[in-house]
Coordinates of C-alpha atoms and ligand atoms in Angstrom, one line a residue:
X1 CA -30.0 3.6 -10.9
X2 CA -27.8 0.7 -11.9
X3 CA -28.0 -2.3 -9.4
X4 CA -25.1 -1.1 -7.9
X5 CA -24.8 -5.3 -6.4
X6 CA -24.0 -6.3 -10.1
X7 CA -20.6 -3.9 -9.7
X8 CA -17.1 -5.4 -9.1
X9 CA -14.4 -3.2 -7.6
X10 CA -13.2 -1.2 -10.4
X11 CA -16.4 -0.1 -11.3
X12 CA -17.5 1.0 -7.5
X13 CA -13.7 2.7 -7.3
X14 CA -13.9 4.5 -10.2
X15 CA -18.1 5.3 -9.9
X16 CA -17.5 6.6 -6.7
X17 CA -14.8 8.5 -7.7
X18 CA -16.1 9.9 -10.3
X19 CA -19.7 11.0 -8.3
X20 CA -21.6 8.4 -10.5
X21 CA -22.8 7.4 -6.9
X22 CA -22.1 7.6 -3.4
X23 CA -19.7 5.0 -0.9
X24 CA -22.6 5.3 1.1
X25 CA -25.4 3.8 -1.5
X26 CA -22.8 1.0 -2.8
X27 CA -22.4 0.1 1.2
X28 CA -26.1 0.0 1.9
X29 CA -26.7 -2.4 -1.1
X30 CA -24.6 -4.9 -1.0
X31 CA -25.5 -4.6 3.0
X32 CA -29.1 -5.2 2.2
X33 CA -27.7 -7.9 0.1
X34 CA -25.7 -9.7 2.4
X35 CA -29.0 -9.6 5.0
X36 CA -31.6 -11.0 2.5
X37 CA -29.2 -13.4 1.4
X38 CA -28.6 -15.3 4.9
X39 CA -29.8 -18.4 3.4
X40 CA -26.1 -19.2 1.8
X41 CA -24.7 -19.4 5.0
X42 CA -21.3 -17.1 3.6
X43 CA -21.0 -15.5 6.6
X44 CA -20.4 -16.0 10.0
X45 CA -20.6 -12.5 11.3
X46 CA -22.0 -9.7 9.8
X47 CA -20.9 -5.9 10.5
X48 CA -23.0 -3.4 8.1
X49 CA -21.7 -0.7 10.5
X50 CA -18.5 -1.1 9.4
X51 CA -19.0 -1.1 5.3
X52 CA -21.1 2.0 6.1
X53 CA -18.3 3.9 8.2
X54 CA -15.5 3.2 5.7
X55 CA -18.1 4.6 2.9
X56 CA -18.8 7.9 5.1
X57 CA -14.9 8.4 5.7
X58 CA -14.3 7.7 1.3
X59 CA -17.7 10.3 1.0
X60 CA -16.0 12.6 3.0
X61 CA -12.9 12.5 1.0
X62 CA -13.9 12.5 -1.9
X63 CA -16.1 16.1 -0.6
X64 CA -12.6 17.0 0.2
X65 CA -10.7 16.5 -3.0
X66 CA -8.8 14.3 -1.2
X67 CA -7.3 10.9 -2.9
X68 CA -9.8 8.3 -1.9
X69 CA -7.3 5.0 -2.2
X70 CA -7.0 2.2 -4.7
X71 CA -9.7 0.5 -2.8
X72 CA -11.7 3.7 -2.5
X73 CA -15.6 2.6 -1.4
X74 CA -15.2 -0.9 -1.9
X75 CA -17.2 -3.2 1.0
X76 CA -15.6 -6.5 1.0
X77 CA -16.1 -9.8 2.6
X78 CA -13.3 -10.9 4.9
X79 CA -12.5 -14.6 5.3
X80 CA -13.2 -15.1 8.9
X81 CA -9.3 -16.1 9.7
X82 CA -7.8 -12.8 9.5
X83 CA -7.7 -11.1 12.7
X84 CA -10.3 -8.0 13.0
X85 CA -9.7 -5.9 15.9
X86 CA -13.2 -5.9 17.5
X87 CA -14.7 -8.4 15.6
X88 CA -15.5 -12.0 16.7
X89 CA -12.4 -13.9 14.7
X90 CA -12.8 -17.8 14.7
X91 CA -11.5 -19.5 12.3
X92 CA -14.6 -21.3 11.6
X93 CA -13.6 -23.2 15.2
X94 CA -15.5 -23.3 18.0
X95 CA -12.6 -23.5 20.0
X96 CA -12.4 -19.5 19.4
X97 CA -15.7 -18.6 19.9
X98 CA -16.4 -15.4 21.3
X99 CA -12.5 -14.5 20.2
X100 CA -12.2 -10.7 19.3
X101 CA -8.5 -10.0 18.5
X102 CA -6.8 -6.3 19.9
X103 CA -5.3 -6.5 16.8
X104 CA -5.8 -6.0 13.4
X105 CA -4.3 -8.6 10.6
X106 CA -1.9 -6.4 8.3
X107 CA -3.8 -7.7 4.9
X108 CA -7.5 -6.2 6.3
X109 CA -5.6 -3.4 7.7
X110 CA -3.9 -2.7 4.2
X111 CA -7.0 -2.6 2.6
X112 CA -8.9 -0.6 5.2
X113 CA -5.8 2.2 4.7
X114 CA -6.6 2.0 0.6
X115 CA -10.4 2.4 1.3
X116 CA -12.2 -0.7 1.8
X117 CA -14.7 -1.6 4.1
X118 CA -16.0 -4.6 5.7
X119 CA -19.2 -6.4 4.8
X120 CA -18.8 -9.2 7.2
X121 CA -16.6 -11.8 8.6
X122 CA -17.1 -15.1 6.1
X123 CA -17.4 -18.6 6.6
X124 CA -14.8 -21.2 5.7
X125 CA -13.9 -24.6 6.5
X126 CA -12.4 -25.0 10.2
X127 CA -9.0 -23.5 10.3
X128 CA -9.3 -23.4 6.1
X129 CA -9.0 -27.5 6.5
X130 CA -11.3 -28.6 3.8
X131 CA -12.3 -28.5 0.3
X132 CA -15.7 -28.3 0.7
X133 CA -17.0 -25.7 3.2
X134 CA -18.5 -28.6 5.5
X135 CA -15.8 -28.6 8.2
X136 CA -17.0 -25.3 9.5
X137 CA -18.5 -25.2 13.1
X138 CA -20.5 -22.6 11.9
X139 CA -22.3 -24.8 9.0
X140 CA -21.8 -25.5 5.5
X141 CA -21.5 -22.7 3.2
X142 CA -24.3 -23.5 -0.1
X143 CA -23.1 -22.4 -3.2
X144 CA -25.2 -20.0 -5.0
X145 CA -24.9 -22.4 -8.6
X146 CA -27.7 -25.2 -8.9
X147 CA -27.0 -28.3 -11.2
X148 CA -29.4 -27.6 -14.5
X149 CA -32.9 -29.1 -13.5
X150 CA -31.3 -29.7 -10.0
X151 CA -31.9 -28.4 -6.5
X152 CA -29.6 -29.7 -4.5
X153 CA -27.1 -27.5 -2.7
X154 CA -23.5 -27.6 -4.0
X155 CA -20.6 -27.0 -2.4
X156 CA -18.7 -23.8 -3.1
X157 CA -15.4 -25.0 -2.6
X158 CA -12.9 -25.0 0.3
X159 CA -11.5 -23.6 2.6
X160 CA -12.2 -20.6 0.9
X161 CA -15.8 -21.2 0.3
X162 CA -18.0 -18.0 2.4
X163 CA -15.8 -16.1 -0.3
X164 CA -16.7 -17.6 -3.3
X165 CA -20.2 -18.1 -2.7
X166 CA -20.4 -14.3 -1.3
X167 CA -18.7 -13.6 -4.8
X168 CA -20.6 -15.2 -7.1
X169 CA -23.6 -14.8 -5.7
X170 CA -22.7 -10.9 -5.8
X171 CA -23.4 -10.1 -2.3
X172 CA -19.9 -8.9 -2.1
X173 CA -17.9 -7.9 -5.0
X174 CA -14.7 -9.0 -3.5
X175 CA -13.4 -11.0 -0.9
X176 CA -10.5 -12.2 1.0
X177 CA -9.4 -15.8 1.1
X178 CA -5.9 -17.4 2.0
X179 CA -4.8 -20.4 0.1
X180 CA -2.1 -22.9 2.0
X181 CA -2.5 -26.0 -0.7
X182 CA -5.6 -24.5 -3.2
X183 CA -8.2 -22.8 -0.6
X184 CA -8.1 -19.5 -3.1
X185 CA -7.9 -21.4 -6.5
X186 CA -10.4 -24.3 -5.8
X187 CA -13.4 -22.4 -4.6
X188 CA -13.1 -19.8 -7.8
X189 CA -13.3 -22.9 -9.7
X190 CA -16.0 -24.0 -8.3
X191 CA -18.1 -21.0 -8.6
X192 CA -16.9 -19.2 -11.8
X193 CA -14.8 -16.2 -10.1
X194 CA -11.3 -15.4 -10.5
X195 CA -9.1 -16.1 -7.2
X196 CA -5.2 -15.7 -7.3
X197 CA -2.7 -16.8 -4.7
X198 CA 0.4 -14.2 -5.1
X199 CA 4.0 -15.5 -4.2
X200 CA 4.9 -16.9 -0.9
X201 CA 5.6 -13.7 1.1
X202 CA 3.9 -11.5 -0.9
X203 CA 1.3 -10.8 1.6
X204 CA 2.1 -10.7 5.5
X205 CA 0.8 -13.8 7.2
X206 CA 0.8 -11.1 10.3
X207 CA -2.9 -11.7 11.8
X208 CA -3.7 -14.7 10.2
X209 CA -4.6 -17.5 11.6
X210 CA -2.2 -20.3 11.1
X211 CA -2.8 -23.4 9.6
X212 CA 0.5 -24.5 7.5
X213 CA 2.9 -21.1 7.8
X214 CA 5.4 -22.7 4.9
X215 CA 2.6 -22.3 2.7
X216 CA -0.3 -20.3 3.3
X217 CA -0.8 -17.1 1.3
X218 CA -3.7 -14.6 1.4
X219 CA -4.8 -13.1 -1.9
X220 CA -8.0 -11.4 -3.9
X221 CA -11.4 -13.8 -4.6
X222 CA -13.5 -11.4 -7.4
X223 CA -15.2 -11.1 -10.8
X224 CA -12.8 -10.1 -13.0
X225 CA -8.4 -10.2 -13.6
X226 CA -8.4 -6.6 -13.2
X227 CA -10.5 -6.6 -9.9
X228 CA -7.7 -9.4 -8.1
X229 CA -4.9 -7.2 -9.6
X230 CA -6.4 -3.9 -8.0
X231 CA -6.9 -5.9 -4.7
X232 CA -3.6 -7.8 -4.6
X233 CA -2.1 -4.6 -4.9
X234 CA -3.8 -3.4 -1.8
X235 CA -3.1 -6.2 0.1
X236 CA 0.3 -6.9 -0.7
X237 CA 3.4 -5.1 0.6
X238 CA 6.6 -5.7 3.1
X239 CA 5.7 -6.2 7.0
X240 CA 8.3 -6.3 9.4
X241 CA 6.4 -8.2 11.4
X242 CA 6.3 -11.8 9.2
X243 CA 9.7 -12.9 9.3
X244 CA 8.9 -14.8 5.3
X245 CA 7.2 -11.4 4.3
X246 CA 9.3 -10.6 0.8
X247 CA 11.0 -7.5 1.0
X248 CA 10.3 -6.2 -2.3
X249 CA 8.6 -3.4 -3.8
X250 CA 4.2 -4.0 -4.9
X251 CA 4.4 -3.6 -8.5
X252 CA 1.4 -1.5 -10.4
X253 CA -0.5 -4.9 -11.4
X254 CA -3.7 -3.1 -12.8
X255 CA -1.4 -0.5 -14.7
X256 CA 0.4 -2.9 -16.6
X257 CA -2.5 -5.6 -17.5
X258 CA -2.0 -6.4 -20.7
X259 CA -3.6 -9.6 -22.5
X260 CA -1.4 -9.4 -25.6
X261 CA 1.0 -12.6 -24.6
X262 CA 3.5 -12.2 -28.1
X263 CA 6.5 -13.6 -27.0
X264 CA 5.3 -15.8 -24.0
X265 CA 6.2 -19.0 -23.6
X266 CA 3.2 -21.6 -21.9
X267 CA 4.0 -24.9 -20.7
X268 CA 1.7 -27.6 -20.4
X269 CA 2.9 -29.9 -18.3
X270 CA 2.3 -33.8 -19.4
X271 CA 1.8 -34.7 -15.6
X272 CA -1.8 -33.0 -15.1
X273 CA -3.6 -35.7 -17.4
X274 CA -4.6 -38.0 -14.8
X275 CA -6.7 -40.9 -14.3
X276 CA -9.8 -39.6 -12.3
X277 CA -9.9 -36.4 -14.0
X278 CA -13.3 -35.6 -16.2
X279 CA -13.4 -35.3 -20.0
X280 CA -14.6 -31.9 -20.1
X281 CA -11.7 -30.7 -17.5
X282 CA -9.7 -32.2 -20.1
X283 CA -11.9 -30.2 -22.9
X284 CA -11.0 -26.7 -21.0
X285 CA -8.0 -27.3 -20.8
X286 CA -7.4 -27.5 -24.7
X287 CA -10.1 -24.8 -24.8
X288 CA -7.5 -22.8 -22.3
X289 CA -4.7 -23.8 -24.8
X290 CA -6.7 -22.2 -27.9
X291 CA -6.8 -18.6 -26.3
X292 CA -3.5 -18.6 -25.3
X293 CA -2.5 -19.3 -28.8
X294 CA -5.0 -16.8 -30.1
X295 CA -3.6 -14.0 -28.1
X296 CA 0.1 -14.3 -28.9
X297 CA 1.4 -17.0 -26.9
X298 CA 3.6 -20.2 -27.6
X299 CA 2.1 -23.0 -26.4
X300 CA 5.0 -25.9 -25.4
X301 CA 5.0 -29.4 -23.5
X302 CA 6.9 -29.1 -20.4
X303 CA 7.5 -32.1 -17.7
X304 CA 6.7 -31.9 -14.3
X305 CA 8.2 -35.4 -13.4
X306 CA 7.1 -35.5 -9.4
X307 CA 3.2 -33.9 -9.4
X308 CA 1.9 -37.6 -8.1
X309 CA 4.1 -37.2 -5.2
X310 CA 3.0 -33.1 -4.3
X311 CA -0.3 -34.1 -2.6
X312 CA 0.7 -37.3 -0.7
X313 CA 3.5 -34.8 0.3
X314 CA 1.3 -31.6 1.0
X315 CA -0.7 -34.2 3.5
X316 CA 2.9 -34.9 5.5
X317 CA 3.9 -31.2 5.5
X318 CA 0.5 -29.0 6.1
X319 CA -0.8 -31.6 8.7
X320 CA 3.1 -31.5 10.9
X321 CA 2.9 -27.7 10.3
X322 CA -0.9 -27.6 11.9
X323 CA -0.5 -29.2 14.9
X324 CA 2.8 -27.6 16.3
X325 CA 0.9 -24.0 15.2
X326 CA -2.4 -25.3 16.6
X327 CA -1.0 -26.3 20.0
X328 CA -1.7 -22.9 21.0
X329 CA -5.1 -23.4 21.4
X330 CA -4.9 -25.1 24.8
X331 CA -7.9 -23.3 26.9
X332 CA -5.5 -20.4 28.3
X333 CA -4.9 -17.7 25.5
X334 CA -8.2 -17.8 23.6
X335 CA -11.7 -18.6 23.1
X336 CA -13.0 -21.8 24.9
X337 CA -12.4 -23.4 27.7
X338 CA -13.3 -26.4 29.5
X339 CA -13.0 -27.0 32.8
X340 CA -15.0 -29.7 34.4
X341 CA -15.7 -29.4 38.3
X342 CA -12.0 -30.5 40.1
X343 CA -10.3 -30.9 36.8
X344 CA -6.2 -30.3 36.5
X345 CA -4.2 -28.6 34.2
X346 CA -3.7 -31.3 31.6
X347 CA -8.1 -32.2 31.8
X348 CA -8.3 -28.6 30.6
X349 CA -6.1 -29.1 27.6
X350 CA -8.2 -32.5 26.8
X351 CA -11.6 -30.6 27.7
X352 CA -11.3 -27.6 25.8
X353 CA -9.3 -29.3 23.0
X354 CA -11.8 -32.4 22.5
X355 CA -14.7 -29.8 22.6
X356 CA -13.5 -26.6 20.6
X357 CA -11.9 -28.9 17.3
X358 CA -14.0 -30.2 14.8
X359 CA -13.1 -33.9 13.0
X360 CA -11.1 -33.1 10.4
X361 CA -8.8 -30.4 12.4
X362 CA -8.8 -33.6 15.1
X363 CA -7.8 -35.8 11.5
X364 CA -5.2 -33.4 10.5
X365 CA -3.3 -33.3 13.9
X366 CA -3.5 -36.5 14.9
X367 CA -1.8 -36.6 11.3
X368 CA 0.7 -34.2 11.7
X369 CA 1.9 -35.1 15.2
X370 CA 1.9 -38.9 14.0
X371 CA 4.9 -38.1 10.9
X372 CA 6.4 -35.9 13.8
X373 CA 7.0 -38.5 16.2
X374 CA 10.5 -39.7 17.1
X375 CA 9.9 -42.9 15.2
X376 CA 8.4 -41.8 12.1
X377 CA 10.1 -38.7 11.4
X378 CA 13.0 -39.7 9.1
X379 CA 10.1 -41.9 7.4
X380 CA 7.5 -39.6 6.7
X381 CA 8.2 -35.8 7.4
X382 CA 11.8 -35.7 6.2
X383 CA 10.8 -37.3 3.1
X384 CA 7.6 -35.1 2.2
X385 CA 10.4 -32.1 2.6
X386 CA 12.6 -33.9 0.2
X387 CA 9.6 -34.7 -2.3
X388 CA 8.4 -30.3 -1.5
X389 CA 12.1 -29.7 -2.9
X390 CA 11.9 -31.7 -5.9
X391 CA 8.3 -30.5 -6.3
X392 CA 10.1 -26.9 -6.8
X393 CA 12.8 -28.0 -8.7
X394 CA 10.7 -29.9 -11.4
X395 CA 8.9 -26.2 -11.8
X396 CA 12.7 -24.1 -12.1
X397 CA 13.6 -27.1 -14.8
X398 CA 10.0 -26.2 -16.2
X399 CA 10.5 -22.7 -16.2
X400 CA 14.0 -22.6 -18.2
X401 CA 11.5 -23.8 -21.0
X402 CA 8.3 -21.4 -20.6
X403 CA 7.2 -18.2 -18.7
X404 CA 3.7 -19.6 -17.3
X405 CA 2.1 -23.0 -16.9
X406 CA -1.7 -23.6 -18.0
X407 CA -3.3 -26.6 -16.0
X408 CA -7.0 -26.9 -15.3
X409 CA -7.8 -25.8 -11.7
X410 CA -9.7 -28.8 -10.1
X411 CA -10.5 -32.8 -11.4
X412 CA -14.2 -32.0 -11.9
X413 CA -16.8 -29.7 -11.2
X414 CA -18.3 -28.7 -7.5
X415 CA -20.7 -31.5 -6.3
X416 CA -23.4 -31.8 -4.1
X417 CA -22.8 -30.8 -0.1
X418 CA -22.7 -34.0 1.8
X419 CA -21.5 -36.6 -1.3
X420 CA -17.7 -36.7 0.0
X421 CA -18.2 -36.4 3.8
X422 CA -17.4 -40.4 3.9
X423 CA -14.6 -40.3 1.8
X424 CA -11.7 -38.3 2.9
X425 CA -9.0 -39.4 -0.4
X426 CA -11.6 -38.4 -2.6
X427 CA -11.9 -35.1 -0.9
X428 CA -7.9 -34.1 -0.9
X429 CA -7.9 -35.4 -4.1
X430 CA -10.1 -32.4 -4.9
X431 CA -6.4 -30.2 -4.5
X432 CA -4.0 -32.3 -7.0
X433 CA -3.9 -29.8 -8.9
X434 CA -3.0 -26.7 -6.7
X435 CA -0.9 -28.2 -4.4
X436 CA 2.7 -28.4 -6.1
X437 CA 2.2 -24.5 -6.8
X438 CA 1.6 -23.9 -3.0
X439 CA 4.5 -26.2 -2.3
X440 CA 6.7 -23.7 -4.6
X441 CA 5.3 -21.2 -3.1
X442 CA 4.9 -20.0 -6.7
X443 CA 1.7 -17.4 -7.8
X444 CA -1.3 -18.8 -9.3
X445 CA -4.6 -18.0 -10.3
X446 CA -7.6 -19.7 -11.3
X447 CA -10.1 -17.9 -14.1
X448 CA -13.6 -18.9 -14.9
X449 CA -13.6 -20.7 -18.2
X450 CA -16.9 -22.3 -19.3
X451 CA -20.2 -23.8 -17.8
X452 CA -19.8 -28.0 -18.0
X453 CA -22.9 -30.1 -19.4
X454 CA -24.5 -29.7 -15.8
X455 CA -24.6 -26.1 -16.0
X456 CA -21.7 -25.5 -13.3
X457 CA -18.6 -23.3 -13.9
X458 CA -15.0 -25.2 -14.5
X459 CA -11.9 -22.9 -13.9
X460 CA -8.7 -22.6 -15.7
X461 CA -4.8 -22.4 -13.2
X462 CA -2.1 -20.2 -14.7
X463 CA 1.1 -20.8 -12.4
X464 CA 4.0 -18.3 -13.0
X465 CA 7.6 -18.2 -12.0
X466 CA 8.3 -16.3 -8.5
X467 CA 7.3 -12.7 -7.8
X468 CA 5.8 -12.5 -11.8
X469 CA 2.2 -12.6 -10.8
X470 CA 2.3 -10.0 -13.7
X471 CA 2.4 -12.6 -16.3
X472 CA -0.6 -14.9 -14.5
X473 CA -2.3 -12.0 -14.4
X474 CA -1.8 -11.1 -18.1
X475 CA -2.6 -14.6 -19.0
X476 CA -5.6 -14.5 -17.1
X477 CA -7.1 -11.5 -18.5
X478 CA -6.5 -12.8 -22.1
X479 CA -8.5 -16.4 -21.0
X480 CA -11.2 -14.0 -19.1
X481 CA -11.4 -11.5 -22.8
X482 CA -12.0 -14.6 -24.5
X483 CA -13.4 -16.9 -22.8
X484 CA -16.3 -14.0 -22.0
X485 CA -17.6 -16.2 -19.2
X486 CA -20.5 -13.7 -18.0
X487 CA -22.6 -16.0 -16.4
X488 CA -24.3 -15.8 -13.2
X489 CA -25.7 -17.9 -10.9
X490 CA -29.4 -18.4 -9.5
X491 CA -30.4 -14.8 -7.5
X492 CA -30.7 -15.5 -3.9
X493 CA -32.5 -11.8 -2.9
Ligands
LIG1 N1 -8.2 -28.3 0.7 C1 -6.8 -28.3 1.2 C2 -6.8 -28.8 2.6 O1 -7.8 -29.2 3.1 C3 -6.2 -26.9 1.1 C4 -6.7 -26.0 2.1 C5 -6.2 -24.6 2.0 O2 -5.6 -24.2 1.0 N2 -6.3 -23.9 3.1 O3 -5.8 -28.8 3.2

């Protein structure tokens, strides 16, 4: 039989449907996967019983003619900040450890209701702060992809980094992830899958655990274009219960995939050629612009006057947002708590709080609570809202001139786990390029493109304008037909 590991989700949907193979046997591979390939560190909690119970219920269906779902015996890994009812949920923090939510996030409960089943609850960097997997308090996550003649571990990108690495590495053939300022895009970069973040509202934020709620998304990490669209589709969808969700109807994505872009219009903004950023990004990126051209498209320069000011901005806005929505975690409602002998009210709060948060989530609210104060306020947070609204307006201006935006998805390549731990600039910097999408809230999606000179895979970012995820996707699939990135990474089982 096939190695039924090497399989993305189209091909297990449609296999399954069509009795090439059983739910059951795609389940207990990539299960026995998953096990034997512990070393990665992609999840946090593994849960083979519930891949395997999803597979019997899509066997059973299928025995009884019945429609088996657009996710129809698909296992996936879930990033471990959606809420599984049951399941230890922790955001990566210790501060929920032991947490299992009576509630089930919308997004995993969508795709349980289309078939899917759950492979595991996957590793990320605390409270998807990070760029690198290393702020986890449940260790780094390694990449599966060595440097050429190298064995040092690599990171797989952040926050969304147990996903990418459980991608690539094809222990699971599709995975969650959530992106709030390029936690979706980056890690695809970094390990040659595709990952898009849909339009703000797309997907409920219902049973996610909050980091910056103005701007985090969920959306599909896999293989291929069609395998996000047939994902996105089954995550998406309006939920009363997320006052932003968009009330609109989920379009048929895979249906109308179509990588002939006659007609289109793609802007490349002058903005994205900055100091710092590596020769062969900037090689891709003309690479990028080639294919485009080749399948139909116009290719046109368009300005995006205020992209220096996105990220200083994104580190005003996301850090204000995370400490009001983390203040929640105070030692009453969840997880830890600390309570030294004859302690009051208020030692709780600094016990548990001082114990359960790693640095960086320490970094970010001291951050956020800092351009919140009385005295800074006007100076700081006000200002990074005006800078967010001229971020979006530089992208409408853009948009009167093209339909989608090609940019490279990251500066440079993934590096090796532990080289930025000192240097916290250099590791937001990692984001310039994804952050003024998330500040939009516009959809965008990052495709594998080539392997550098090191032999590690460099991704390219299509942003579209709101609610036409349709085009990125379309974009994406004519990059991914030409760019016919099929490389894998070093087996780990
Ligand atoms: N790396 C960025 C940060 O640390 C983005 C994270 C994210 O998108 N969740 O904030």
């Amino acid at each position: 039989m096939t190695d039924l590991t090497n399989l993305g989700v189209k091909a297990i949907r449609d296999g399954v449907a069509g009795g090439d193979f059983t739910a059951r046997e795609v389940a207990e591979a990539f299960n026995a996967a998953v096990a034997q390939a512990a070393e990665l560190n992609a999840f946090i909690v593994t849960t083979p019983e519930h891949a395997l119970a999803a597979a019997d219920a899509t066997d059973a269906k299928r025995a009884a003619g019945e429609d088996l779902g657009a996710m129809g015996g698909v296992p996936i890994g879930m990033k471990d900040l959606f809420a599984s009812h049951g399941v230890q949920t922790t955001a990566a923090s210790d501060i929920l450890g032991g947490f299992k939510p009576e509630y089930e996030s919308t997004v995993s409960q969508n795709l349980w209701n289309a078939g899917a089943g759950m492979l595991g609850k996957l590793n990320l960097d605390q409270f998807a702060m990070g760029s690198s997997n290393e702020t986890s308090a449940f260790g780094n996550v390694a990449s599966p992809w060595r440097k050429t003649g190298s064995n040092a571990a690599m990171s797989p990108g952040g926050s969304s980094g147990g996903s990418s690495a459980a991608v690539a590495s094809r222990i699971a053939p599709a995975a969650t992830g959530t992106d709030t300022g390029g936690s979706i895009r980056q890690p695809a970069a970094f390990t040659g899958i595709c990952g898009i973040k849909p339009t703000y509202g797309r997907c409920s934020r219902w049973g996610v655990v909050a980091f910056a709620s103005s701007l985090d998304q969920a959306g599909p990490m896999a293989r291929s274009v069609e395998d996000c669209s047939i994902m996105l589709g089954a995550m998406a969808g309006f939920d009363a219960k997320d006052a932003t969700s968009l009330k609109m109807d989920v379009p048929d994505w895979e249906a109308a995939l179509s990588a002939d872009l006659k007609g289109k219009k793609v802007g490349i903004p002058k903005e994205y050629r900055m100091e710092g950023t590596d020769q062969e990004i900037l090689d891709s990126w003309e690479q990028g612009k080639a294919w485009l051209k080749d399948a139909g498209a116009e290719v046109v320069d368009v300005s995006l006057p205020h992209t220096k000011y996105a990220l200083p901005a994104y580190y005003i806005i996301a850090p204000a947002e995370a400490s009001s929505n983390l203040a929640r975690y105070d030692g009453v409602r969840y997880g830890l708590r600390d309570l030294p002998d004859g302690a009051g009210l208020q030692d709780m709060y600094a016990e548990t709080r001082a114990a359960g948060f790693g640095d960086e989530v320490k970094r970010r609210i001291l951050i956020g609570t800092y351009v919140l104060s009385a005295g800074f306020y006007d100076a700081y947070y006000n200002q990074a809202q005006k800078v967010r609204a001229l971020v979006s307006r530089d992208f409408e201006n853009a948009f009167a001139e093209c339909d989608l935006i090609l940019a490279p998805t990251t500066p440079t390549a993934s590096f090796p786990l532990g080289s930025l731990n000192d240097d916290p600039l250099t590791m937001y910097l990692n984001d310039v390029f994804a952050v003024p999408a998330s500040l939009a809230g516009l959809p965008a999606m990052s495709v594998p493109a080539s392997l550098n000179a090191d032999g590690l895979p460099l991704g390219l970012q299509l942003v579209g304008r709101p609610f036409d995820e349709q085009s990125v996707l379309n974009a994406g699939l004519a990059i991914q037909q030409r760019a016919g990135f099929d490389h894998a990474p070093k087996k780990w089982w």
